[in-house]
Amino acid sequence: NITKVGKVAGCQVTEGQVQRGAKVRLIRDNVVIHEGTLSTLKRFKDEVKEVQVGQECGMAFENYQDMRAGDVIECFRVEKVQRTLD
């Protein structure tokens, strides 16, 4: 529990990369229990923009604090793609 941030989950990136501000899904026992935004991304004590696969990091989420050991965090980015007419 960190002052001004709240709870920070200790994580390891297993696929791809994680970027601060990404959308997140918190999954417990194969059920999505929270969907929101990644508010804090840390490596050691430093706030960072992204973390690569294989690295450990700390994550905190906007308006959600009930993380538990074994939870899976999916991070994703929503992109708007301009539709074209063929």
Short mmCIF file of C-alpha atoms in Angstrom, two decimals:
data_model
loop_
_atom_site.label_atom_id
_atom_site.label_comp_id
_atom_site.label_asym_id
_atom_site.label_seq_id
_atom_site.Cartn_x
_atom_site.Cartn_y
_atom_site.Cartn_z
CA ASN A 1 0.00 0.00 0.00
CA ILE A 2 1.78 3.12 -1.24
CA THR A 3 0.85 6.67 -0.27
CA LYS A 4 -0.96 8.64 -3.03
CA VAL A 5 -1.14 5.55 -5.27
CA GLY A 6 -2.93 2.94 -3.16
CA LYS A 7 -2.21 -0.75 -3.70
CA VAL A 8 0.36 -1.67 -6.32
CA ALA A 9 0.32 -5.20 -7.77
CA GLY A 10 3.71 -6.85 -8.28
CA CYS A 11 3.64 -8.36 -11.77
CA GLN A 12 5.75 -10.06 -14.42
CA VAL A 13 5.07 -9.39 -18.10
CA THR A 14 4.62 -12.79 -19.80
CA GLU A 15 3.64 -11.66 -23.33
CA GLY A 16 4.14 -8.50 -25.36
CA GLN A 17 4.63 -5.24 -23.49
CA VAL A 18 2.68 -3.10 -21.04
CA GLN A 19 2.20 0.64 -21.53
CA ARG A 20 1.11 3.15 -18.91
CA GLY A 21 -2.46 4.30 -19.54
CA ALA A 22 -3.41 0.99 -21.20
CA LYS A 23 -6.83 -0.54 -20.69
CA VAL A 24 -6.76 -3.53 -18.33
CA ARG A 25 -8.85 -6.58 -17.49
CA LEU A 26 -8.32 -8.24 -14.12
CA ILE A 27 -9.12 -11.95 -14.29
CA ARG A 28 -9.60 -14.18 -11.25
CA ASP A 29 -10.49 -17.88 -11.65
CA ASN A 30 -11.13 -17.34 -15.40
CA VAL A 31 -13.72 -14.62 -14.66
CA VAL A 32 -13.23 -10.92 -15.51
CA ILE A 33 -13.70 -9.11 -12.20
CA HIS A 34 -12.60 -5.61 -13.25
CA GLU A 35 -12.10 -3.66 -16.44
CA GLY A 36 -10.50 -0.24 -16.32
CA THR A 37 -7.34 1.79 -16.87
CA LEU A 38 -3.76 1.30 -15.73
CA SER A 39 -2.93 4.40 -13.69
CA THR A 40 0.59 3.56 -12.47
CA LEU A 41 3.39 1.53 -14.03
CA LYS A 42 6.64 1.22 -12.09
CA ARG A 43 10.01 -0.50 -12.47
CA PHE A 44 11.68 -0.62 -9.07
CA LYS A 45 10.86 2.85 -7.66
CA ASP A 46 10.63 4.68 -10.99
CA GLU A 47 7.47 5.51 -12.95
CA VAL A 48 7.96 4.25 -16.53
CA LYS A 49 6.08 4.50 -19.85
CA GLU A 50 6.38 0.81 -20.78
CA VAL A 51 7.67 -2.55 -19.57
CA GLN A 52 8.88 -5.32 -21.90
CA VAL A 53 8.22 -9.08 -21.81
CA GLY A 54 10.13 -10.93 -19.07
CA GLN A 55 10.47 -7.87 -16.82
CA GLU A 56 8.87 -7.35 -13.43
CA CYS A 57 6.87 -4.23 -12.65
CA GLY A 58 4.33 -2.69 -10.31
CA MET A 59 0.84 -1.80 -11.53
CA ALA A 60 -1.98 0.21 -9.97
CA PHE A 61 -5.45 0.67 -11.43
CA GLU A 62 -7.88 3.58 -11.42
CA ASN A 63 -10.72 3.03 -8.92
CA TYR A 64 -9.80 -0.57 -8.03
CA GLN A 65 -7.65 -1.95 -5.20
CA ASP A 66 -8.73 -5.58 -4.60
CA MET A 67 -5.84 -7.40 -6.29
CA ARG A 68 -4.84 -10.86 -5.06
CA ALA A 69 -1.99 -13.28 -5.70
CA GLY A 70 -2.75 -15.39 -8.77
CA ASP A 71 -4.86 -12.75 -10.54
CA VAL A 72 -4.15 -12.39 -14.27
CA ILE A 73 -3.94 -8.88 -15.72
CA GLU A 74 -4.58 -8.43 -19.45
CA CYS A 75 -3.46 -5.08 -20.84
CA PHE A 76 -4.71 -3.89 -24.19
CA ARG A 77 -5.02 -0.82 -26.37
CA VAL A 78 -8.16 0.26 -28.19
CA GLU A 79 -7.44 1.67 -31.64
CA LYS A 80 -9.87 3.50 -33.88
CA VAL A 81 -9.33 2.54 -37.51
CA GLN A 82 -10.69 4.75 -40.27
CA ARG A 83 -13.03 2.71 -42.43
CA THR A 84 -12.49 2.90 -46.16
CA LEU A 85 -14.94 2.19 -48.97
CA ASP A 86 -13.71 -0.12 -51.71
#
